[in-house]
Short mmCIF file of C-alpha atoms in Angstrom, two decimals:
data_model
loop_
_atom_site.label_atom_id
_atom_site.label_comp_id
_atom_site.label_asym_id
_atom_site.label_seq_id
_atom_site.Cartn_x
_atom_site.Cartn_y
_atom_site.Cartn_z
CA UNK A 1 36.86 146.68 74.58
CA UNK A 2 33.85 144.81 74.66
CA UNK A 3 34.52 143.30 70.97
CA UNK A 4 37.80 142.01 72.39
CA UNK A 5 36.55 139.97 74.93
CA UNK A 6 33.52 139.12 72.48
CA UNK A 7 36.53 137.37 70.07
CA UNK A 8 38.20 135.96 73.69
CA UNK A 9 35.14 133.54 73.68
CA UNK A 10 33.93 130.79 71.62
CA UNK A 11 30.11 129.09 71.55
CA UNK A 12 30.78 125.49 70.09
CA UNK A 13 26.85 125.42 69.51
CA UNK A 14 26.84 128.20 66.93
CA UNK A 15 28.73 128.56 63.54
CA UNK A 16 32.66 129.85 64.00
CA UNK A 17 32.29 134.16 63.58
CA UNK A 18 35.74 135.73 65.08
CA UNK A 19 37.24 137.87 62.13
CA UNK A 20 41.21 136.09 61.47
CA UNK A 21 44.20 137.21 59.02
CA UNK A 22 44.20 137.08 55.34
CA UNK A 23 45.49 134.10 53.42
CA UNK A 24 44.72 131.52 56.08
CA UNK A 25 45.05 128.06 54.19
CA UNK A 26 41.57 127.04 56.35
CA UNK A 27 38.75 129.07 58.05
CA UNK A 28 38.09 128.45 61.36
CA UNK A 29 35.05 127.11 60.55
CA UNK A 30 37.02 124.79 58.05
CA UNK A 31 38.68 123.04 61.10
CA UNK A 32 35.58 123.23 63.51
CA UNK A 33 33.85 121.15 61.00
CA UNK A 34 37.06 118.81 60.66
CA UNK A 35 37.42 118.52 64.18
CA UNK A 36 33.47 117.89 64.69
CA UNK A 37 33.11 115.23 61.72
CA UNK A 38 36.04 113.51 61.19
CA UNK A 39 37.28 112.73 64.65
CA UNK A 40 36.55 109.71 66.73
CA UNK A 41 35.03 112.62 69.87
CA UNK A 42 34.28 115.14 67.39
CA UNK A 43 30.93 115.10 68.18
CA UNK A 44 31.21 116.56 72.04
CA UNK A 45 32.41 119.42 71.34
CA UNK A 46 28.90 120.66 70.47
CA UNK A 47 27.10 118.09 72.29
CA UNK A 48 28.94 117.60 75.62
CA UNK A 49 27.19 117.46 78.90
CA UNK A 50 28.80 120.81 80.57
CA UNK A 51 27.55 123.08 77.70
CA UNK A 52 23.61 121.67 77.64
CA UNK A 53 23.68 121.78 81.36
CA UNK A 54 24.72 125.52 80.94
CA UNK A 55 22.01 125.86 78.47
CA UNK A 56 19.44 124.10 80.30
CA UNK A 57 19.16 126.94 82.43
CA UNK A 58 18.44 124.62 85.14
CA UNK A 59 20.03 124.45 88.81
CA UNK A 60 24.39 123.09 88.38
CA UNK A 61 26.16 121.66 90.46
CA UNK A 62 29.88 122.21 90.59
CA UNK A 63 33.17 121.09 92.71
CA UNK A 64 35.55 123.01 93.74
CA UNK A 65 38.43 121.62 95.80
CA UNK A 66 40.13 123.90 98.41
CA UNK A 67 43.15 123.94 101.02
CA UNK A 68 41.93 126.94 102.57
CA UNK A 69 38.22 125.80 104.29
CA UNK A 70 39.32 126.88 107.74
CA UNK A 71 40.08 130.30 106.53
CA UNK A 72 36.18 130.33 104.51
CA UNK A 73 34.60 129.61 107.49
CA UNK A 74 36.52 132.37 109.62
CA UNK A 75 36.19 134.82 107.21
CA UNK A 76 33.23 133.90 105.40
CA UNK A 77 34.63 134.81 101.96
CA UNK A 78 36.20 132.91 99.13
CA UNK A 79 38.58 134.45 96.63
CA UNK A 80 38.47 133.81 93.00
CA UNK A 81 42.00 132.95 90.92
CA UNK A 82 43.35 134.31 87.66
CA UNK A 83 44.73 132.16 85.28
CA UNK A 84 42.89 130.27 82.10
CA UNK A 85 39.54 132.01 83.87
CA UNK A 86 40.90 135.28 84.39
CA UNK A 87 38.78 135.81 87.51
CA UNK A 88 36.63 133.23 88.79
CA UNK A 89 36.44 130.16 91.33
CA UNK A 90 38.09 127.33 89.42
CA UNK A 91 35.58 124.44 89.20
CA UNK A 92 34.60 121.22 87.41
CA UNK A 93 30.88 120.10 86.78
CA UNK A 94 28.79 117.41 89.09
CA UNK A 95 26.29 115.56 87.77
CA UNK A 96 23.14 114.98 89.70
CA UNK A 97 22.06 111.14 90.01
CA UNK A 98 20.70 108.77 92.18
CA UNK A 99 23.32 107.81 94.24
CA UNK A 100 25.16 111.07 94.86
CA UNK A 101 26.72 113.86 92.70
CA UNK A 102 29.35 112.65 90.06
CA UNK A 103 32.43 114.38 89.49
CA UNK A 104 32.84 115.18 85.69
CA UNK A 105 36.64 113.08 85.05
CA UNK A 106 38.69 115.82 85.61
CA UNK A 107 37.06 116.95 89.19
CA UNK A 108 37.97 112.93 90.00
CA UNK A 109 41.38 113.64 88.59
CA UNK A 110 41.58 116.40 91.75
CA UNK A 111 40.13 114.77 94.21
CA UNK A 112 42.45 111.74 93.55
CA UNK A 113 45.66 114.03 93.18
CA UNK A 114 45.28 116.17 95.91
CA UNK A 115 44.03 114.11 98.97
CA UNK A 116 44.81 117.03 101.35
CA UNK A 117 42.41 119.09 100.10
CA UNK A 118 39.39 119.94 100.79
CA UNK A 119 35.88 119.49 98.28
CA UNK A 120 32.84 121.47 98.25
CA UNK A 121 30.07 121.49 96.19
CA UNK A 122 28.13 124.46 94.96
CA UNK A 123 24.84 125.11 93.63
CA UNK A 124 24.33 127.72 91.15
CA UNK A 125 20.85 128.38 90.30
CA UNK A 126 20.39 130.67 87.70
CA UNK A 127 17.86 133.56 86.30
CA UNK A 128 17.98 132.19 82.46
CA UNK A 129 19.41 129.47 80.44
CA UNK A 130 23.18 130.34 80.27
CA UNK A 131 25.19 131.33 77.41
CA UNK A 132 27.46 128.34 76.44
CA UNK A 133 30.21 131.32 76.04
CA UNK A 134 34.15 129.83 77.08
CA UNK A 135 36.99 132.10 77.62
CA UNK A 136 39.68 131.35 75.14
CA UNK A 137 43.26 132.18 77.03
CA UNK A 138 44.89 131.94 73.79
CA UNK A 139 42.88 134.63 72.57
CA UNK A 140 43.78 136.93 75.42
CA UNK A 141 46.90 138.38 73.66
CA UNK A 142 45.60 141.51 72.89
CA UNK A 143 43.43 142.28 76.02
CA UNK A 144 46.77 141.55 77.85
CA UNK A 145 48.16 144.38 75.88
CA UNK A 146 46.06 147.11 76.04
CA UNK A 147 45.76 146.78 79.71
CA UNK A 148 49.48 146.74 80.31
CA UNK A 149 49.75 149.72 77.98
CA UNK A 150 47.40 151.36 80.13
CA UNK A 151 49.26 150.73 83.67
CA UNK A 152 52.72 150.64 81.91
CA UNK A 153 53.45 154.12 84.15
CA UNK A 154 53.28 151.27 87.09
CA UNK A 155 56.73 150.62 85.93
CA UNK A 156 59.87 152.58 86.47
CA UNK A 157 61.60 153.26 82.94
CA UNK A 158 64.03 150.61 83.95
CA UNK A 159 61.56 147.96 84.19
CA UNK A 160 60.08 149.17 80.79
CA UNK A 161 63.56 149.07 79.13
CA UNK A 162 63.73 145.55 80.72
CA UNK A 163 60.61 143.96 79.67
CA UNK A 164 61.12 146.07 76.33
CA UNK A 165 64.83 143.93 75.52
CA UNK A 166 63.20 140.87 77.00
CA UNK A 167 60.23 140.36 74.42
CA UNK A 168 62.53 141.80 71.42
CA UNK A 169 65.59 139.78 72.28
CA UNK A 170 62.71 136.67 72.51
CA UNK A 171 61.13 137.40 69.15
CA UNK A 172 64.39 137.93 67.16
CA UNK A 173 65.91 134.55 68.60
CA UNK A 174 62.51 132.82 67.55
CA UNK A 175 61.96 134.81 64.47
CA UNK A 176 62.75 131.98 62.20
CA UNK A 177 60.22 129.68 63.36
CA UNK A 178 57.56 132.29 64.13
CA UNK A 179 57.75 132.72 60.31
CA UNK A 180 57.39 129.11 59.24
CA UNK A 181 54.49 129.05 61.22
CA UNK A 182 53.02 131.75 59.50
CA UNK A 183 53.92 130.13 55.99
CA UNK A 184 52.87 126.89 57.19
CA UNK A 185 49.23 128.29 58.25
CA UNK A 186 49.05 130.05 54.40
CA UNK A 187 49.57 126.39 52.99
CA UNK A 188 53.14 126.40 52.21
CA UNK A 189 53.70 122.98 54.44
CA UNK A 190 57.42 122.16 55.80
CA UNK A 191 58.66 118.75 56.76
CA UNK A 192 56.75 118.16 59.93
CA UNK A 193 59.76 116.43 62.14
CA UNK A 194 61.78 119.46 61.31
CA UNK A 195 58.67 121.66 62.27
CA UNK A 196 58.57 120.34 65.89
CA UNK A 197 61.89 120.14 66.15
CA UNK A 198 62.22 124.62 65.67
CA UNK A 199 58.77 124.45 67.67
CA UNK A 200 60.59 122.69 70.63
CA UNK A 201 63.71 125.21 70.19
CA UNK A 202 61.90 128.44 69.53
CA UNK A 203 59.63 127.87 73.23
CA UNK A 204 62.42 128.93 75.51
CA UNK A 205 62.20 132.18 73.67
CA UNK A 206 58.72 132.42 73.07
CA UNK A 207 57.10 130.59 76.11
CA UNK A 208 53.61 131.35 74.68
CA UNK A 209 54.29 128.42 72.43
CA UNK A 210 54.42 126.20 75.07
CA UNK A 211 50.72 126.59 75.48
CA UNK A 212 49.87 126.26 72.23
CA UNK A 213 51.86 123.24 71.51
CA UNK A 214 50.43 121.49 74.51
CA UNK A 215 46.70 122.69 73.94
CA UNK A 216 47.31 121.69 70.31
CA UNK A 217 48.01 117.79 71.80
CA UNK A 218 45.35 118.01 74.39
CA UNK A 219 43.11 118.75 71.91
CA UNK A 220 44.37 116.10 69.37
CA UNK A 221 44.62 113.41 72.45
CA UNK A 222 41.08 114.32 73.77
CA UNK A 223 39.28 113.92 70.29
CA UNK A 224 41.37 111.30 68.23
CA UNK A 225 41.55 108.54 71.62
CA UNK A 226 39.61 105.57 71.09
CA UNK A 227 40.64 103.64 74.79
CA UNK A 228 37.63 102.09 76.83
CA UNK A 229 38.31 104.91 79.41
CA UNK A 230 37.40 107.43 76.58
CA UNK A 231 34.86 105.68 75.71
CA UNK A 232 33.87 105.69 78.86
CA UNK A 233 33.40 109.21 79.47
CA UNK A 234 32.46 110.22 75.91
CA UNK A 235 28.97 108.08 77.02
CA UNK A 236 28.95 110.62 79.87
CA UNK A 237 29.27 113.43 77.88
CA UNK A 238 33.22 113.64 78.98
CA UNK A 239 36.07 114.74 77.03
CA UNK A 240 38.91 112.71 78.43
CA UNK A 241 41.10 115.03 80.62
CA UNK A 242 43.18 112.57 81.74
CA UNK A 243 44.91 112.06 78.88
CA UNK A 244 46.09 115.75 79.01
CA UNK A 245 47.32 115.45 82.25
CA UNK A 246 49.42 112.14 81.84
CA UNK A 247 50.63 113.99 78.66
CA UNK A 248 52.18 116.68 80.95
CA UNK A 249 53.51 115.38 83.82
CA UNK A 250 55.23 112.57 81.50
CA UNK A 251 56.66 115.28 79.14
CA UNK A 252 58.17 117.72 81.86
CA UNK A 253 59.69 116.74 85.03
CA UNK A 254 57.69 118.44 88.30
CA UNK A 255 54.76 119.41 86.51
CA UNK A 256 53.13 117.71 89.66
CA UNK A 257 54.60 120.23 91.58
CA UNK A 258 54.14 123.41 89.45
CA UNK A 259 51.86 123.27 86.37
CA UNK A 260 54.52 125.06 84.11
CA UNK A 261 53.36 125.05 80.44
CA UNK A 262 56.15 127.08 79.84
CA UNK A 263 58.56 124.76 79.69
CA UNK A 264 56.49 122.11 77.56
CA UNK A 265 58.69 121.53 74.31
CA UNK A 266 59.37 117.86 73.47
CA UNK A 267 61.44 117.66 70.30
CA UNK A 268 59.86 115.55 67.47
CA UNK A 269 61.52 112.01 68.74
CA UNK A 270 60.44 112.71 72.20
CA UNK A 271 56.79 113.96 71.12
CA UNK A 272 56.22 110.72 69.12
CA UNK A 273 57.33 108.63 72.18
CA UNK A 274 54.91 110.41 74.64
CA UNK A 275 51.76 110.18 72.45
CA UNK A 276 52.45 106.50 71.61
CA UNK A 277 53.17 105.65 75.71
CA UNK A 278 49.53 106.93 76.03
CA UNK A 279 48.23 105.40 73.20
CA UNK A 280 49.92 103.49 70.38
CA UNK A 281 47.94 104.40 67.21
CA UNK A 282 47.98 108.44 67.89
CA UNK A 283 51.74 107.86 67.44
CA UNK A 284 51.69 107.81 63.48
CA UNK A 285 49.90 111.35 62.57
CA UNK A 286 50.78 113.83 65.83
CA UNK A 287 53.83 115.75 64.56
CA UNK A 288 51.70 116.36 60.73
CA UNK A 289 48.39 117.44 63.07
CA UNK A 290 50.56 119.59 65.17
CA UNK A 291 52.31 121.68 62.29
CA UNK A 292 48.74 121.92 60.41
CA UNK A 293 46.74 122.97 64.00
CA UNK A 294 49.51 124.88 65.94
CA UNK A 295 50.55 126.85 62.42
CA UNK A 296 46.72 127.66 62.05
CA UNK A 297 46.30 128.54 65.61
CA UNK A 298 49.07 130.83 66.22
CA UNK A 299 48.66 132.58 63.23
CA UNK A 300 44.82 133.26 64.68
CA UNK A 301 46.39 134.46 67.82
CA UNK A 302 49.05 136.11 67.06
CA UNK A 303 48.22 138.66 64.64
CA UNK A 304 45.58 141.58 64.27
CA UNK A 305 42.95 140.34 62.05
CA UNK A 306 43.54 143.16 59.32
CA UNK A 307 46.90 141.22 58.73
CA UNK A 308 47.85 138.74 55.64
CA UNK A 309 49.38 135.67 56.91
CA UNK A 310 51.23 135.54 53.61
CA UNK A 311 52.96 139.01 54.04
CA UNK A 312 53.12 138.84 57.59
CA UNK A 313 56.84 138.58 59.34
CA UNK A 314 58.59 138.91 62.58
CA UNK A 315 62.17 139.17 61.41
CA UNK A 316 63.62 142.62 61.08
CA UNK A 317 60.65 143.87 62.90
CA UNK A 318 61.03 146.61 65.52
CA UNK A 319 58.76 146.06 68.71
CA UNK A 320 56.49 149.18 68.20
CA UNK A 321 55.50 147.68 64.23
CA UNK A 322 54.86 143.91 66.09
CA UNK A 323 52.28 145.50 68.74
CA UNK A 324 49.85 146.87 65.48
CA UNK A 325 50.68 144.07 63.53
CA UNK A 326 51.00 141.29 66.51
CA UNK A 327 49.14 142.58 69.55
CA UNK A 328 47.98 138.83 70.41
CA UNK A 329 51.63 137.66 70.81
CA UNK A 330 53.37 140.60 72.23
CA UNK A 331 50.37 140.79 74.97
CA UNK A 332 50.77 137.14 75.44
CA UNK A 333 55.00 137.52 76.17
CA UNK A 334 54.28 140.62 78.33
CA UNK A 335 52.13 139.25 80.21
CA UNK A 336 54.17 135.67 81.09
CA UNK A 337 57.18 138.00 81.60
CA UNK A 338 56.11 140.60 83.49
CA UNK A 339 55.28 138.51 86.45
CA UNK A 340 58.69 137.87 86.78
CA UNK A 341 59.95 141.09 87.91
CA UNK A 342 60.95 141.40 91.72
CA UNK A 343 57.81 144.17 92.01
CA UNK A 344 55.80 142.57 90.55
CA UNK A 345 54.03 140.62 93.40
CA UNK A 346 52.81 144.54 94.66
CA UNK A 347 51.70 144.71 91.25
CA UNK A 348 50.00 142.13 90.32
CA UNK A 349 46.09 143.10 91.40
CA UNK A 350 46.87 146.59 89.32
CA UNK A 351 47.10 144.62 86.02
CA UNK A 352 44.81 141.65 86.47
CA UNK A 353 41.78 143.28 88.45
CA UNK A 354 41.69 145.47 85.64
CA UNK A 355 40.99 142.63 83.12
CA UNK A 356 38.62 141.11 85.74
CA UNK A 357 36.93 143.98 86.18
CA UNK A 358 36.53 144.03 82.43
CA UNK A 359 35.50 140.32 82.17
CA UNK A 360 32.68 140.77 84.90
CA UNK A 361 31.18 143.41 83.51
CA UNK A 362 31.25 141.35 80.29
CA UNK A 363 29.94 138.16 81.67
CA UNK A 364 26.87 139.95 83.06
CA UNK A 365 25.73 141.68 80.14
CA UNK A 366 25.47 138.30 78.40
CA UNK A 367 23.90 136.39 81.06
CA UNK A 368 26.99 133.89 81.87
CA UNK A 369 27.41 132.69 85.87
CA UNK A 370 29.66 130.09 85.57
CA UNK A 371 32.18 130.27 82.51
CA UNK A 372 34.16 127.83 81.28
CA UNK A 373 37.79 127.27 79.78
CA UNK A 374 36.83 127.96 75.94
CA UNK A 375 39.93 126.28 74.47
CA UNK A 376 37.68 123.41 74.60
CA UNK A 377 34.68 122.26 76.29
CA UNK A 378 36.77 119.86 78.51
CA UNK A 379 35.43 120.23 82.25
CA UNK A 380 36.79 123.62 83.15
CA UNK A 381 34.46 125.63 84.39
CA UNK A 382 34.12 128.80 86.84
CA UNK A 383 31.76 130.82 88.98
CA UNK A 384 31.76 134.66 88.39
CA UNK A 385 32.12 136.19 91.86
CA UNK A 386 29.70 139.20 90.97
CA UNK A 387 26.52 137.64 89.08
CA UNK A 388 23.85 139.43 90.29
CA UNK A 389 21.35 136.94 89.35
CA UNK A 390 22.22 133.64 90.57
CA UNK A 391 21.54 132.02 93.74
CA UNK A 392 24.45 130.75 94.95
CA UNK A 393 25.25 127.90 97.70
CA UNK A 394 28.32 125.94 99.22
CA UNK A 395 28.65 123.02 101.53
CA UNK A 396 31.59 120.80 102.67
CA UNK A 397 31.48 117.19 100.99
CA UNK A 398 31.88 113.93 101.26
CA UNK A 399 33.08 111.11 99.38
CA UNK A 400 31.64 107.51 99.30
CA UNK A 401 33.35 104.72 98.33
CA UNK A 402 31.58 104.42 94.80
CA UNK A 403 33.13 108.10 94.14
CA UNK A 404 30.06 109.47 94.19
CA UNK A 405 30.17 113.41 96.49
CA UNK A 406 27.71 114.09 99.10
CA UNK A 407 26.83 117.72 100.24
CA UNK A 408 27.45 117.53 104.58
CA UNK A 409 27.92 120.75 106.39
CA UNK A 410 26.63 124.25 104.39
CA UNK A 411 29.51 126.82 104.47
CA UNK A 412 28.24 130.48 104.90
CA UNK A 413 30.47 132.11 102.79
CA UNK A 414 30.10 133.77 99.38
CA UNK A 415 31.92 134.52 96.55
CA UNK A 416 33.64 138.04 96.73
CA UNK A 417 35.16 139.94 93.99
CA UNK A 418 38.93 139.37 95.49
CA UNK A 419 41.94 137.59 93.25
CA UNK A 420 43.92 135.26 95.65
CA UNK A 421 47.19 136.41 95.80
CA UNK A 422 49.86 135.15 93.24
CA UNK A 423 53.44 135.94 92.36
CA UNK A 424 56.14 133.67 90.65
CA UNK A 425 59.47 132.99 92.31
CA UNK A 426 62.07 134.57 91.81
CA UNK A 427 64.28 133.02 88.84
CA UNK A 428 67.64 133.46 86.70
CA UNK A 429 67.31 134.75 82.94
CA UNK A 430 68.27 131.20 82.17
CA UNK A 431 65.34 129.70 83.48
CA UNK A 432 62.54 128.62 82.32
CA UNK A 433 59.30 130.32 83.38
CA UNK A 434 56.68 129.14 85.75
CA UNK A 435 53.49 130.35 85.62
CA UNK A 436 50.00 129.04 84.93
CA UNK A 437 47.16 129.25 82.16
#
């Protein structure tokens, strides 16, 4: 257990060490050092100013924006999410200066996107320089898994049989792709318009994919852009999360209203319009760096390490073969699918407190307070609500005009160990599914 969520998360400040499949055409420390060296932003993924803050070990500062302050203040307690965190209190970093704390670029994006919530600034002090440990949500396949396997009797046999034809019937429609990716990631390359264009066909079956293709983009966006508002924030120590989000809401209509990575899948024409409306010279090389990075990333986290990409295949397979041979992917389609059963909203804190449970525990052994999103070191960071050895303090905020946040009235509240409540709505089998990281 505690190995799995040791390969969940990645230190960018020490050499790449998860085990991965046979007959990958790179390592993963091939494309760390590719992705360090030979990009334009390369360079902050070891040396960004979230992860030496975190290994400072000195007091952070971090914003967290909030509709519910009224019900904080009555209750005194604030509830932590699931999602891309698994169980923590979303945030984004502050920087201390002169004039005020400044919001890392993505807590601006918030602020500036939802007015009608609320800020608040908290100060983490903790006991020891912390671990500059991520959680990797695309490495959570497997964790997802075992845990449903272990509260699968949660389910009536109908539900089972359900979820069992829903994940087959998804893997045999995608099957085709799923093993082009798998050839592609063992060096036999395919025609890279073609690739995108089975990626962008094989999501509605697999909606995993949807994450990885976007994360794949982010990631290209965030470390190939060379505009002055990069720039900008690269001098800050800043990957540029704006570019992600423009990315998203331009490539899936109401993304503003539900963050739905589920149904990202623009086909290769449409992909090569999107990165050249956000900036013209990424246009050229995105579909080639997708099929190389996606086919190298899902093969990572989709299959049990003590598999050979070359051998490897998902067509003929029968469901109880693919959970030995691809627990990362058949945890990762269980888990978006399950949510989507009419029970599941009495369900939900069975499965997930489990894994957060699991992820405290985890987090305190190795000393981290406040993780962050691991994909990349891009601004995403939480608060564990059970760190025994952190001080820990809120306060209400304001904003100046220069965008700089100032801490006004302290809020006597603390963290508690409680996942806000989520469910999805209720959809047809046709539909698309909506649910976050």
């Amino acid at each position: 257990m505690r190995d799995e969520w040791e390969h969940a998360h990645t230190d960018y400040t020490t050499p790449a060490q998860r085990q991965i499949p046979a007959s990958l055409a790179d390592s993963e420390s091939d494309w760390r050092h590719h992705l360090e060296h030979s990009t334009p932003n390369g360079w902050l993924i070891k040396h960004n100013a979230m992860t030496e803050a975190l290994a400072s070990g000195k007091p952070m500062h971090l914003l967290h924006t909030t509709k519910g302050i009224n019900a904080i203040r009555t209750s005194g307690q604030i509830h932590v999410s699931t999602g891309c965190l698994v169980g923590a209190l979303y945030c984004s970093p502050l920087t201390n200066q002169r004039e005020g704390l400044r919001p890392h670029n993505l807590g601006a994006y918030l602020m500036r996107t939802k007015p009608s919530t609320t800020p608040m600034v908290f100060e983490v002090v903790p006991d020891a320089p912390i671990q500059p440990k991520g959680v990797d949500y695309l490495h959570l396949g497997a964790i997802h898994l075992r845990t449903f396997l272990r509260y699968q009797s949660f389910l009536t046999p109908a539900e089972n049989d359900q979820l069992d034809r829903t994940v087959l019937a998804g893997l045999r429609a995608a099957a085709v792709f799923l093993d082009v990716a798998l050839r592609n990631a063992a060096g036999h390359a395919t025609p890279a318009t073609e690739f995108i264009d089975q990626l962008s066909a094989a999501v509605a079956h697999v909606p995993f994919l949807g994450y990885l293709y976007f994360e794949v983009l982010s990631e290209y966006l965030m470390l190939h852009s060379v505009t002055p508002e990069t720039k900008t924030y690269a001098q800050a120590g800043e990957l540029n999360n704006w570019l992600c989000k423009r990315l998203a809401f331009a490539a899936v209509d109401g993304m503003d209203q539900l963050f739905d990575l589920a149904r990202f899948n623009p086909r290769h024409h449409r992909l090569v319009q999107l990165i050249e409306g956000l900036e013209p010279a990424l246009g050229p090389g995105v579909a080639e760096y997708v099929r190389r990075r996606l086919s190298h990333l899902f093969a990572r986290t989709a299959l049990h390490p003590s598999q050979d990409v070359a051998l490897a295949t998902f067509r003929g397979a029968d469901l109880s073969t693919l959970r030995e041979a691809a627990p990362g992917l058949i945890g990762q389609m269980i888990f978006r699918e399950i949510r989507y059963m009419p029970r599941y909203r009495h369900l939900y804190h069975c499965f997930e407190k489990a894994k957060a449970l699991e992820v405290w525990d985890y987090w305190n052994s190795e000393g981290i307070p406040t993780p962050f999103n691991g994909v990349l070191p891009k601004g995403e960071i939480g608060m564990s609500p059970v760190y025994p050895r952190a001080a820990v303090r809120a306060w209400t905020a304001d904003l100046d005009d220069k965008g700089y946040l100032h801490p006004a009235e302290e809020v006597t509240a603390v963290l508690t160990p409680h996942l806000a409540s989520w469910w999805a709505p209720p959809r047809q089998r046709k539909e698309q599914k909506a649910v976050d990281g």
